[in-house]
Coordinates of C-alpha atoms in Angstrom, one line a residue:
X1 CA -14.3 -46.7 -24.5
X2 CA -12.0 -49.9 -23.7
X3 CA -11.8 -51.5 -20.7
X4 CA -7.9 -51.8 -20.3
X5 CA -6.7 -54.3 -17.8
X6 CA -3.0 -55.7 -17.1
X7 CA -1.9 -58.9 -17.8
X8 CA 1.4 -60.7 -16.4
X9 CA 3.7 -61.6 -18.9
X10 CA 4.5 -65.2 -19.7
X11 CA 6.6 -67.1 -17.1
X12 CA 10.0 -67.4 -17.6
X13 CA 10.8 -64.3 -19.0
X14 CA 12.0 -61.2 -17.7
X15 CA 9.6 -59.3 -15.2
X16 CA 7.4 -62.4 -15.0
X17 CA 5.4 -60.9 -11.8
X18 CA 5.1 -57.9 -13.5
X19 CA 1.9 -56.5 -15.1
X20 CA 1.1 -56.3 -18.5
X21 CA -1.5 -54.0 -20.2
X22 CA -4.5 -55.4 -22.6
X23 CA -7.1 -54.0 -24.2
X24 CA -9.3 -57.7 -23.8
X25 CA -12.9 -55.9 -25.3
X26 CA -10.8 -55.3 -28.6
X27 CA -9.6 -58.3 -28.8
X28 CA -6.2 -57.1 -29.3
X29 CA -3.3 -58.0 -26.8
X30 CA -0.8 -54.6 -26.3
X31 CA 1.9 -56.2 -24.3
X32 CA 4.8 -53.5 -23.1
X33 CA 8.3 -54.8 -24.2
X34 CA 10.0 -56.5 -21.1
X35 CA 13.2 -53.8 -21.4
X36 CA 10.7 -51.5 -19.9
X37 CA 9.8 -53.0 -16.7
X38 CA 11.7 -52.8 -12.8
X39 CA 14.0 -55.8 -12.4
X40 CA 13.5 -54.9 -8.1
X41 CA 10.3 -53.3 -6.9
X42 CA 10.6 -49.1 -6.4
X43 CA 12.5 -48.4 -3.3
X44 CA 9.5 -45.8 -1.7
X45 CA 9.6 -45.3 1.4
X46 CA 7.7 -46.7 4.1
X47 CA 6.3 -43.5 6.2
X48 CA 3.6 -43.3 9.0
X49 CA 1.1 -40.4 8.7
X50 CA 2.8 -38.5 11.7
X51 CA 6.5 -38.7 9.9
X52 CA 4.5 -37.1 6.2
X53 CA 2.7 -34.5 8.4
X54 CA 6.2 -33.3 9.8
X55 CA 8.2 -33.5 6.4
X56 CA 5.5 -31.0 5.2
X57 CA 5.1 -29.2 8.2
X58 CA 8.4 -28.6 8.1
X59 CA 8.4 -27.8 4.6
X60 CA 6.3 -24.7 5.1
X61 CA 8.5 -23.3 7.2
X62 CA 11.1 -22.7 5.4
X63 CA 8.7 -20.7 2.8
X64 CA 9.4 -17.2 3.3
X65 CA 5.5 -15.2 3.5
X66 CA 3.4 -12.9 4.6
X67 CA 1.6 -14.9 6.9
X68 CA 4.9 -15.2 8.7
X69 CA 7.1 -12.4 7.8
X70 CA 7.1 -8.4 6.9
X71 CA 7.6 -7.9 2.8
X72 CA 8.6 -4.0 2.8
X73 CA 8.9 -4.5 -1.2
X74 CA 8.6 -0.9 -3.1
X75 CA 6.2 -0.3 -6.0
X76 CA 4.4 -3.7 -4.9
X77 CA 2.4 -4.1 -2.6
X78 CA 2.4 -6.9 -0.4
X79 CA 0.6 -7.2 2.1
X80 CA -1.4 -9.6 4.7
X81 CA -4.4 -10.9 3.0
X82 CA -7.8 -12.1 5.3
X83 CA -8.5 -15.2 5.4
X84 CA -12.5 -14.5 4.6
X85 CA -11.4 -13.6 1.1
X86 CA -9.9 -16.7 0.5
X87 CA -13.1 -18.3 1.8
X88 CA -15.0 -16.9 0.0
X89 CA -13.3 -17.7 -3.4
X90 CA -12.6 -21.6 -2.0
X91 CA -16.8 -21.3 -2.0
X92 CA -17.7 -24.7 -3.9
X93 CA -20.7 -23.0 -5.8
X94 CA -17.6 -20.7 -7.4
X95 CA -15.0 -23.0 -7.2
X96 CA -16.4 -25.8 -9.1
X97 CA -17.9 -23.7 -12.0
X98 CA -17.1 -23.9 -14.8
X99 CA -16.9 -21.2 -17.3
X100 CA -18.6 -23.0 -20.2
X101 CA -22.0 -23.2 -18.1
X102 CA -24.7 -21.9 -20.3
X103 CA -26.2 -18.4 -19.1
X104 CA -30.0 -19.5 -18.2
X105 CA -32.6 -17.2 -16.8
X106 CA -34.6 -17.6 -13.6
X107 CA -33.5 -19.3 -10.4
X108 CA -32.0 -22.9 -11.7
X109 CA -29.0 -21.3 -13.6
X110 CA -25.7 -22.0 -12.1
X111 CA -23.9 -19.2 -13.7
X112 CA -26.3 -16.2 -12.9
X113 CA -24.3 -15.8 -9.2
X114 CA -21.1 -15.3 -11.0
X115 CA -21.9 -13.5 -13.6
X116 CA -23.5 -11.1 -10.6
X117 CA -20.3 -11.1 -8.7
X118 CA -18.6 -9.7 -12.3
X119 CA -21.1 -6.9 -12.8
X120 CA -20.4 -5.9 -9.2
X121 CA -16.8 -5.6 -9.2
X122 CA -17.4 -3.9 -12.2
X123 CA -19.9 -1.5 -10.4
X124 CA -17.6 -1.2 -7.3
X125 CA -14.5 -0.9 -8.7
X126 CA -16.5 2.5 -11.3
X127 CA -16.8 3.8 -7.8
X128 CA -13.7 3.8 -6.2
X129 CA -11.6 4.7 -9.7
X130 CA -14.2 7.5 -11.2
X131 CA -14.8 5.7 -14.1
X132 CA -17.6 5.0 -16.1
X133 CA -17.1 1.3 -17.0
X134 CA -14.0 -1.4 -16.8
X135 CA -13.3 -5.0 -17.7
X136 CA -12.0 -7.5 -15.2
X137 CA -10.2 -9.6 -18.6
X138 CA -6.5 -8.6 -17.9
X139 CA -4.8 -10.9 -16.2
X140 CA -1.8 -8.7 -14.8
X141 CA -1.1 -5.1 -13.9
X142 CA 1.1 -5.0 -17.7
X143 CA -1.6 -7.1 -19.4
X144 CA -4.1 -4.1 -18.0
X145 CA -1.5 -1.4 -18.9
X146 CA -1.6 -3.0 -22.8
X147 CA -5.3 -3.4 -22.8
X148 CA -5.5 0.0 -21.8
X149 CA -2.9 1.4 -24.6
X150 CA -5.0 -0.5 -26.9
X151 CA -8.3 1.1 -25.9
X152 CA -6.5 4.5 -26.6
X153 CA -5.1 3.2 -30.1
X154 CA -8.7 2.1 -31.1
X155 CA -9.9 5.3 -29.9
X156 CA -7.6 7.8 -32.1
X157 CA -7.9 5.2 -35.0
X158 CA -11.8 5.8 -34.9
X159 CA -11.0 9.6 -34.7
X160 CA -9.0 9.3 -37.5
X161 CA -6.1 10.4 -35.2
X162 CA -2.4 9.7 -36.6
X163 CA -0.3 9.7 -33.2
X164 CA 2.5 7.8 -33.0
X165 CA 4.3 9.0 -29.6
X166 CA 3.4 8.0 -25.7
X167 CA 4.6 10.4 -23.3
X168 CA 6.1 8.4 -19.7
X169 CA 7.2 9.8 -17.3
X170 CA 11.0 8.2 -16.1
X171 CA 9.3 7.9 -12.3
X172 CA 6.5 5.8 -14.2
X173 CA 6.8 2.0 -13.9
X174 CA 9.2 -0.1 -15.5
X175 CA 6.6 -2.0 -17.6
X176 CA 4.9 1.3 -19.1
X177 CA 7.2 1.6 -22.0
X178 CA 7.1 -2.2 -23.1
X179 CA 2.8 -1.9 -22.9
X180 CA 3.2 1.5 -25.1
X181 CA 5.5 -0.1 -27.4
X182 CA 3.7 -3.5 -28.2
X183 CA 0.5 -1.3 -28.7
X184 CA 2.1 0.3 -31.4
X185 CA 3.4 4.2 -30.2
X186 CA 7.0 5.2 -30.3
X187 CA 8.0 6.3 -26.4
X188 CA 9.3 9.7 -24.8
X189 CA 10.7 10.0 -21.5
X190 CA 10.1 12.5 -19.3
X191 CA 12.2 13.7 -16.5
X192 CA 11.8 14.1 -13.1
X193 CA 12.2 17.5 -11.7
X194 CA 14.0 18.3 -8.3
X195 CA 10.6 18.5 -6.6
X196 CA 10.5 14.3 -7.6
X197 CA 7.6 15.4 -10.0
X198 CA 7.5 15.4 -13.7
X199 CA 9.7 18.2 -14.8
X200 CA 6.5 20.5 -16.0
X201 CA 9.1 22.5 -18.4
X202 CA 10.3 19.5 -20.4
X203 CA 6.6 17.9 -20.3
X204 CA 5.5 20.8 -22.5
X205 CA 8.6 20.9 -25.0
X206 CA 7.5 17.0 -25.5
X207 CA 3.7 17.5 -25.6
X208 CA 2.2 18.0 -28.8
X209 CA -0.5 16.6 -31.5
X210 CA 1.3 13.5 -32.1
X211 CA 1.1 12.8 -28.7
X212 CA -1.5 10.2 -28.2
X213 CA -1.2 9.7 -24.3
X214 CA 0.3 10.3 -21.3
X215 CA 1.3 7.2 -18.5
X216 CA 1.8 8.1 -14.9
X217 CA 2.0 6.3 -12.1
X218 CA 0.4 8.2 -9.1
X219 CA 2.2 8.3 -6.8
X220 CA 5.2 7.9 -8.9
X221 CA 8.0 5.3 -7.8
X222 CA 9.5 8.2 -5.7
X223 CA 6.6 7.4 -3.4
X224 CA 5.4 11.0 -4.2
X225 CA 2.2 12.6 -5.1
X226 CA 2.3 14.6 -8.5
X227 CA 1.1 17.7 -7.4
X228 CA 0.6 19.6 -10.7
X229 CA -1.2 16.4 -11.7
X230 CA -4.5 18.5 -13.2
X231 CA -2.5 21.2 -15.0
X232 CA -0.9 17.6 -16.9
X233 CA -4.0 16.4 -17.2
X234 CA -5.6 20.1 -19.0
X235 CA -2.3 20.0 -21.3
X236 CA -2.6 16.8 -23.0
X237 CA -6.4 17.3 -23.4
X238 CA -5.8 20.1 -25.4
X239 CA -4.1 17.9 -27.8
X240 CA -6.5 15.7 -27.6
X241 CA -4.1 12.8 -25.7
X242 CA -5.9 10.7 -23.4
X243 CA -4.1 10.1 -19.5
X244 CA -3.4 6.8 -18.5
X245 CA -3.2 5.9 -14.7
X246 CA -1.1 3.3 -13.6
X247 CA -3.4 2.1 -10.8
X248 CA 0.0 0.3 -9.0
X249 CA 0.4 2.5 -6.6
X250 CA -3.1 2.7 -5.5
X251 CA -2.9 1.8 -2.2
X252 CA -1.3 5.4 -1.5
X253 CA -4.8 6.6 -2.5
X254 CA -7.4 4.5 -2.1
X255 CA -10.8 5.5 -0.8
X256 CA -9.3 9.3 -0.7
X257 CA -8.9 10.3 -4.0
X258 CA -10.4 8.8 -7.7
X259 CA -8.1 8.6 -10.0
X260 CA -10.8 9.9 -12.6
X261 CA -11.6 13.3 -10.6
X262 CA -7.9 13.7 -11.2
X263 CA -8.4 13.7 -15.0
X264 CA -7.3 10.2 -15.9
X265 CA -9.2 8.6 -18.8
X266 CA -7.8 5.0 -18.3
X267 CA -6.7 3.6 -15.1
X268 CA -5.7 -0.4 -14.3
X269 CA -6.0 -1.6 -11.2
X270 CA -4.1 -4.5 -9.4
X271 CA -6.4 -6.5 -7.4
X272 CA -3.5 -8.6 -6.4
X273 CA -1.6 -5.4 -4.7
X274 CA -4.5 -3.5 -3.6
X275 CA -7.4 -5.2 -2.9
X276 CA -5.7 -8.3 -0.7
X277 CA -5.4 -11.2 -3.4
X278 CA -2.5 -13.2 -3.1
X279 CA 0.7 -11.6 -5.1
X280 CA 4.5 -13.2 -5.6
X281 CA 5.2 -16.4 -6.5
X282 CA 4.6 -15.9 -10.0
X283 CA 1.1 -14.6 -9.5
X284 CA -1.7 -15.1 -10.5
X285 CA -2.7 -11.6 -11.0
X286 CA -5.6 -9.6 -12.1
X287 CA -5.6 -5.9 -13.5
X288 CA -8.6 -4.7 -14.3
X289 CA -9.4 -1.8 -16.9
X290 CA -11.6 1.5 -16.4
X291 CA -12.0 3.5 -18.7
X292 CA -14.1 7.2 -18.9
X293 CA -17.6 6.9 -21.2
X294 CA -15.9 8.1 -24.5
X295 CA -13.5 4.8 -24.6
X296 CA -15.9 2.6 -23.0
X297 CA -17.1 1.5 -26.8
X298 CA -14.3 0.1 -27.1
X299 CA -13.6 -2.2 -24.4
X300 CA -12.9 -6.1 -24.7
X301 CA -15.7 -8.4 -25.2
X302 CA -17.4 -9.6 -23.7
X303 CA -18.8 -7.6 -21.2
X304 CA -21.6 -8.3 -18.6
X305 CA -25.2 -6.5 -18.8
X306 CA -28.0 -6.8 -16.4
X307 CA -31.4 -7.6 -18.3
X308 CA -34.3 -5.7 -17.2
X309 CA -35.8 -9.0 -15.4
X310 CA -32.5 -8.5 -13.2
X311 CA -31.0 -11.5 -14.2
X312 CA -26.9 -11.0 -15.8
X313 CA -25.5 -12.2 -19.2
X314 CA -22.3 -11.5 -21.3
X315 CA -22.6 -9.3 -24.3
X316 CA -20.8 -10.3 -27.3
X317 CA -22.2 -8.0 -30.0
X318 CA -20.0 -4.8 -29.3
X319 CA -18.9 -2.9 -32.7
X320 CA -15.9 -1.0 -31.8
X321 CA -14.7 -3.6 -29.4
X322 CA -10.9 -4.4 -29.5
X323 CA -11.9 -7.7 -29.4
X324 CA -10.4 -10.8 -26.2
X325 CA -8.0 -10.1 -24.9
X326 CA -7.9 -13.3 -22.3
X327 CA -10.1 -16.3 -22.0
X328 CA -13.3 -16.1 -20.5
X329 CA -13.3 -13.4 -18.1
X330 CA -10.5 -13.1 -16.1
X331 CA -8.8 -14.6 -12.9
X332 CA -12.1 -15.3 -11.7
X333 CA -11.4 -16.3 -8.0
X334 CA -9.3 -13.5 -7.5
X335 CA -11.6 -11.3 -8.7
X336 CA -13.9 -12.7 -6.4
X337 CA -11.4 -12.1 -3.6
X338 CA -11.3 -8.5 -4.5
X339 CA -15.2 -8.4 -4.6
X340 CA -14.9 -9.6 -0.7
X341 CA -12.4 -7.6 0.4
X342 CA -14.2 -4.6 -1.1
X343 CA -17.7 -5.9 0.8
X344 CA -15.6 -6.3 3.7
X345 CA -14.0 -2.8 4.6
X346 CA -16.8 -0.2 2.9
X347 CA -16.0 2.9 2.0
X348 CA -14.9 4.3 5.5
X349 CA -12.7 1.2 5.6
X350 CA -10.7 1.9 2.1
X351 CA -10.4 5.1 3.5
X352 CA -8.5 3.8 6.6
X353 CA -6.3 1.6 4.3
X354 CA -4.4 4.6 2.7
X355 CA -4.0 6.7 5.6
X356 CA -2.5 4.2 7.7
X357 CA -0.3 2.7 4.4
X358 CA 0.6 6.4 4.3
X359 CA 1.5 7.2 8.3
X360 CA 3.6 3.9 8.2
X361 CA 5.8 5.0 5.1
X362 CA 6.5 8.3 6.9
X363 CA 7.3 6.7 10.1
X364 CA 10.1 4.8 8.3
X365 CA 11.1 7.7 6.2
X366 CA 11.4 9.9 9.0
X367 CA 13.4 7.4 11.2
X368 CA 15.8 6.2 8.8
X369 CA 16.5 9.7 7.1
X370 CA 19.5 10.4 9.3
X371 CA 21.0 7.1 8.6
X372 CA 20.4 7.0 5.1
X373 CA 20.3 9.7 2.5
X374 CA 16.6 11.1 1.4
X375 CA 16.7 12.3 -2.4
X376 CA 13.4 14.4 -1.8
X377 CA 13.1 15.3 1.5
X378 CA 9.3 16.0 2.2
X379 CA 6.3 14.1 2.8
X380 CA 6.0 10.6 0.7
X381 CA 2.8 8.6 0.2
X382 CA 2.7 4.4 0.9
X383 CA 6.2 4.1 0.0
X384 CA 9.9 6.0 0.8
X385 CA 12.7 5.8 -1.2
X386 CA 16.0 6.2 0.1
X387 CA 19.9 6.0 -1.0
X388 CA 22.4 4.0 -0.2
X389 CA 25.0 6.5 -1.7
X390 CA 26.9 7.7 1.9
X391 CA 27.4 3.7 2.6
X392 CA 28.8 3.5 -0.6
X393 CA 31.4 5.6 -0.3
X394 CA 32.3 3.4 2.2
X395 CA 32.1 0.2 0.1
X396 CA 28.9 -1.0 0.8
X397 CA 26.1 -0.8 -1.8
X398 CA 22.4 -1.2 -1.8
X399 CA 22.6 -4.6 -2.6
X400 CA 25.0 -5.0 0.8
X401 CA 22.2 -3.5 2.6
X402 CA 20.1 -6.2 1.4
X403 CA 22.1 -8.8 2.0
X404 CA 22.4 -7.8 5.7
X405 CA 18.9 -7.5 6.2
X406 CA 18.7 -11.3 4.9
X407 CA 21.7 -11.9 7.4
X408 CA 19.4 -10.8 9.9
X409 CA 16.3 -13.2 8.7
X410 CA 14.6 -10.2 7.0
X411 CA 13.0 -10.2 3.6
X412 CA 15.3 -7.2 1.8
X413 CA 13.2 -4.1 0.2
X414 CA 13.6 -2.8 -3.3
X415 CA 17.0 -1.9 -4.3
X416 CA 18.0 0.0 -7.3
X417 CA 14.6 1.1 -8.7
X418 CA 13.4 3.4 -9.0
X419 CA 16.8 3.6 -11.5
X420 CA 16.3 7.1 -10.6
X421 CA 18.1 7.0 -7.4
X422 CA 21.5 6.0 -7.6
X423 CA 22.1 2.9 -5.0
X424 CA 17.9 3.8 -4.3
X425 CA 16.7 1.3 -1.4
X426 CA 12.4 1.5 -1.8
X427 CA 10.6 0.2 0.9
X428 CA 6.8 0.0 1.5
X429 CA 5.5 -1.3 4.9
X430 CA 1.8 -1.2 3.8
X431 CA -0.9 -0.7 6.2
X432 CA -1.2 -4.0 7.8
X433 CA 2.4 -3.7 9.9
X434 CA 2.2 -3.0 13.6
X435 CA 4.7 -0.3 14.8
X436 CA 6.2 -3.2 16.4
X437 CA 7.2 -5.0 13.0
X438 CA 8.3 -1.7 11.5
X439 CA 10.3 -0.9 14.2
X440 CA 12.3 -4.3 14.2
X441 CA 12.7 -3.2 10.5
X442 CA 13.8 -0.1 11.7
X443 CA 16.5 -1.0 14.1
X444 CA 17.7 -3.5 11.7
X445 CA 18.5 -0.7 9.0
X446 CA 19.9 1.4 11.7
X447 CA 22.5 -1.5 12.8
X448 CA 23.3 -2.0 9.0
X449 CA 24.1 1.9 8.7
X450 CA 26.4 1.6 11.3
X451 CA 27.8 -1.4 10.5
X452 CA 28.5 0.2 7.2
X453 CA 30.9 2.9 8.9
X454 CA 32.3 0.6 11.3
X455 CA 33.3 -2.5 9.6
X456 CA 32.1 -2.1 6.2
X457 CA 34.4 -5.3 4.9
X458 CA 31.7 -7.4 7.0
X459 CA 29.4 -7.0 4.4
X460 CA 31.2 -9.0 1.5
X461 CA 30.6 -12.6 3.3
X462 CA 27.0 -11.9 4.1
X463 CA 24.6 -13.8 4.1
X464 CA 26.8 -15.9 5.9
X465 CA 23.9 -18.5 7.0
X466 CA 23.6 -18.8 3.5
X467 CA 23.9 -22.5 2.5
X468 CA 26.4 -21.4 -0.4
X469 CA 29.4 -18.6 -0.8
X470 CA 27.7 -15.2 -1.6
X471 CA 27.5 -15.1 -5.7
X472 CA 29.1 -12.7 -8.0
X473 CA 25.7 -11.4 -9.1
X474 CA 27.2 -9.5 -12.1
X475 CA 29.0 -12.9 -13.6
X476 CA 25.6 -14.4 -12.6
X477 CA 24.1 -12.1 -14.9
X478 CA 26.1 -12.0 -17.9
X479 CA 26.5 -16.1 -17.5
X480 CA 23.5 -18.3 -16.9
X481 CA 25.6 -21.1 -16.1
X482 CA 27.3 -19.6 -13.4
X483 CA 27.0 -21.6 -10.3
X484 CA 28.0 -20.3 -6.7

């Protein structure tokens, strides 16, 4: 390789203290043309160490997160995540790997400790789902949900199955439909009784053998348990449709119920909700893939097999495979994160994450239920979903409701999904709020709702701390160039 060096140009000429490049072991002379260089030095400024440590410093403060701040998001969970997982990942015999490392035997190879770490969270995450074997490729709860449809395709295409139709429930989430649809299957949606479960008689009129799977999400976005979930389960069996588990809403259940016992065949996790990686901010994610023993032929390669010296390698020469479906083998370091937090709370401390996820959704619900109108009134799971339709008939939407909440510095829950609801507000405090935090959510919703009666024009201006005029978020929709 050249050695390239700078050169200043000849005096008299334009920038003649300024450096040129040459490549002097070629021989050849590259000079830059003199339109290109600074007539004045680059005005940078001239900072001590104290004044860049404050400019950051501050910085970070104005970042809204979890460290700082409650995120009572619905349908995703976000909660506090412990600082030992992101230890562990920041580890430099993981964090300097890199994936193309050659898989050696014995004690000198530098790959054999991750490669471990994947066959464990593959082990550990069997466990807690009921399944009988997953892959940690998908890099996102709807690059999982598509993996997952694709599993099923390959399975009724070995069967010699023609089924063309997905059966999703409208509670389901959003993304379901899009991951049935790029797999190939024509959707049906199915509605949502007045119980806030699938509406059992319409499941039935849409079931039948051209049906090649069902997608729920359990709970649903209602924040409800779908109690007649094995009589769905023996239904679409008997038309030889598999059940797919969007594994979203986990939290709700985890450590207290596997989604396989329930019937499931494919589930997808999101380590990134559930098992305390970091989520928002455009990710990155993970959403691993179980699957019971009669799809796991069909998996993505590769996968990773323990030898019987106990050492770990990646399979490759898998016949029904649907092939890769990322590079390498997934968000490594957050699957590593997951593998910690896992270690970290046993299975008496999953246990303790959905029951308290669970008692601090009903707390809310059953505070704010007077003040805001409860579409199904009876117990939820890790999330409540509420409507903003009595404020409304005041004038004051969902989205006013949010905008108050960030009047009042706090981070806005889900509004208007699940689509559902009409003016639905879905909030999810997660397990890792004190009663104190809810509480302040609590009395802030309560103010808003009587706000709402008493003065319900307030709520146009707001937020008014905002640096700019509140937007017209429907001409901010249909224009992209609209500025506020």
């Amino acid at each position: 390789m050249s050695r390239l060096i700078y050169e200043k140009s000849a005096p008299g000429r334009r920038g003649d203290n300024l450096p040129r490049l040459t490549q002097a072991e070629s021989g050849c002379r590259l000079r830059i043309p003199p339109r290109y260089f600074r007539e004045h030095e680059a005005e940078l400024p001239e900072l001590s160490e104290l004044e860049v440590v404050r400019h950051f410093t501050n910085l970070s403060r104005m970042n809204f997160s979890v460290d700082g701040n409650m995120y009572p998001l619905g349908s995703c969970t976000m909660k506090y995540n412990p600082k030992i997982c992101e230890r562990v990942a920041a580890l430099d015999g993981f964090s300097a790997l890199h994936p193309l490392l050659p898989q050696l035997r014995g004690g000198g190879s530098l790959t054999q400790g991750a490669l471990e770490v994947l066959y464990e969270t593959e082990r550990l995450l069997c466990e807690v789902a009921g399944m009988h074997a997953f892959t940690l490729q998908p890099l996102a709860g709807a690059h999982g949900e598509l993996t997952g449809m694709m599993l099923i395709a390959a399975y009724h295409k070995a069967r010699g199955n023609k089924k063309t139709k997905v059966l999703i429930a409208d509670s389901a989430h959003g993304t379901n439909p899009s991951s049935a649809s790029i797999a190939g299957f024509g959707v049906v949606s199915v509605p949502t009784g007045p119980d806030g479960c699938v509406d059992m008689a319409r499941f039935k009129e849409a079931l039948n053998d051209d049906v090649a799977a069902v997608m729920l999400t359990c709970p649903n976005t209602l924040g409800l348990f779908e109690r007649r979930i094995r009589e769905i389960a023996d239904l679409a069996h008997a038309h030889d449709a598999q059940l797919y588990y969007d594994g979203a809403n986990l939290n709700a259940l985890l450590g207290r119920c596997r989604p396989g016992d329930l019937g499931f065949d494919v589930v997808h996790f999101n380590l990134h909700k559930t098992f305390a990686t970091p989520h928002g901010g455009g990710g990155p994610g993970s959403g691993p893939v179980g699957v019971k023993r009669h799809l796991a032929p069909f998996l993505p390669t590769s996968i990773v097999i323990r030898r019987n010296d106990g050492s770990y390698a990646l399979e490759y020469e898998r016949e029904k495979t649907i092939g890769f479906i990322a590079p390498f083998y997934g968000n490594f370091a957050i699957i590593l994160r997951a593998y910690a937090y896992m270690l970290l709370l046993g299975r008496n401390g999953m246990r303790r994450v959905s029951e308290n996820a669970v008692l601090n959704a009903n707390y809310i619900q059953a505070r704010l239920k007077h003040s805001y109108d409860l579409p199904y009134d009876r117990n939820c799971m890790h999330e409540c979903v509420f409507s903003a339709a009595r404020q409304a008939a005041n004038g004051v939407h969902a989205i006013d409701v949010a905008k108050a909440l960030i009047e009042r510095g706090i981070h806005p829950p889900t509004v208007y999904f699940p689509m559902i609801v009409k003016e639905s507000i879905m909030i999810e405090p997660t397990e890792t709020e004190s009663k104190q935090q809810m509480d302040e959510f609590i009395a802030a919703m309560l103010e808003i709702a009587d706000e709402a009666v008493k003065h319900p024009e307030s709520f146009r201006a707001m937020p008014r701390q905002s640096p700019v005029s509140r937007v017209d978020e429907t001409k901010a929709a249909r224009d992209m160039r609209f500025k506020a």
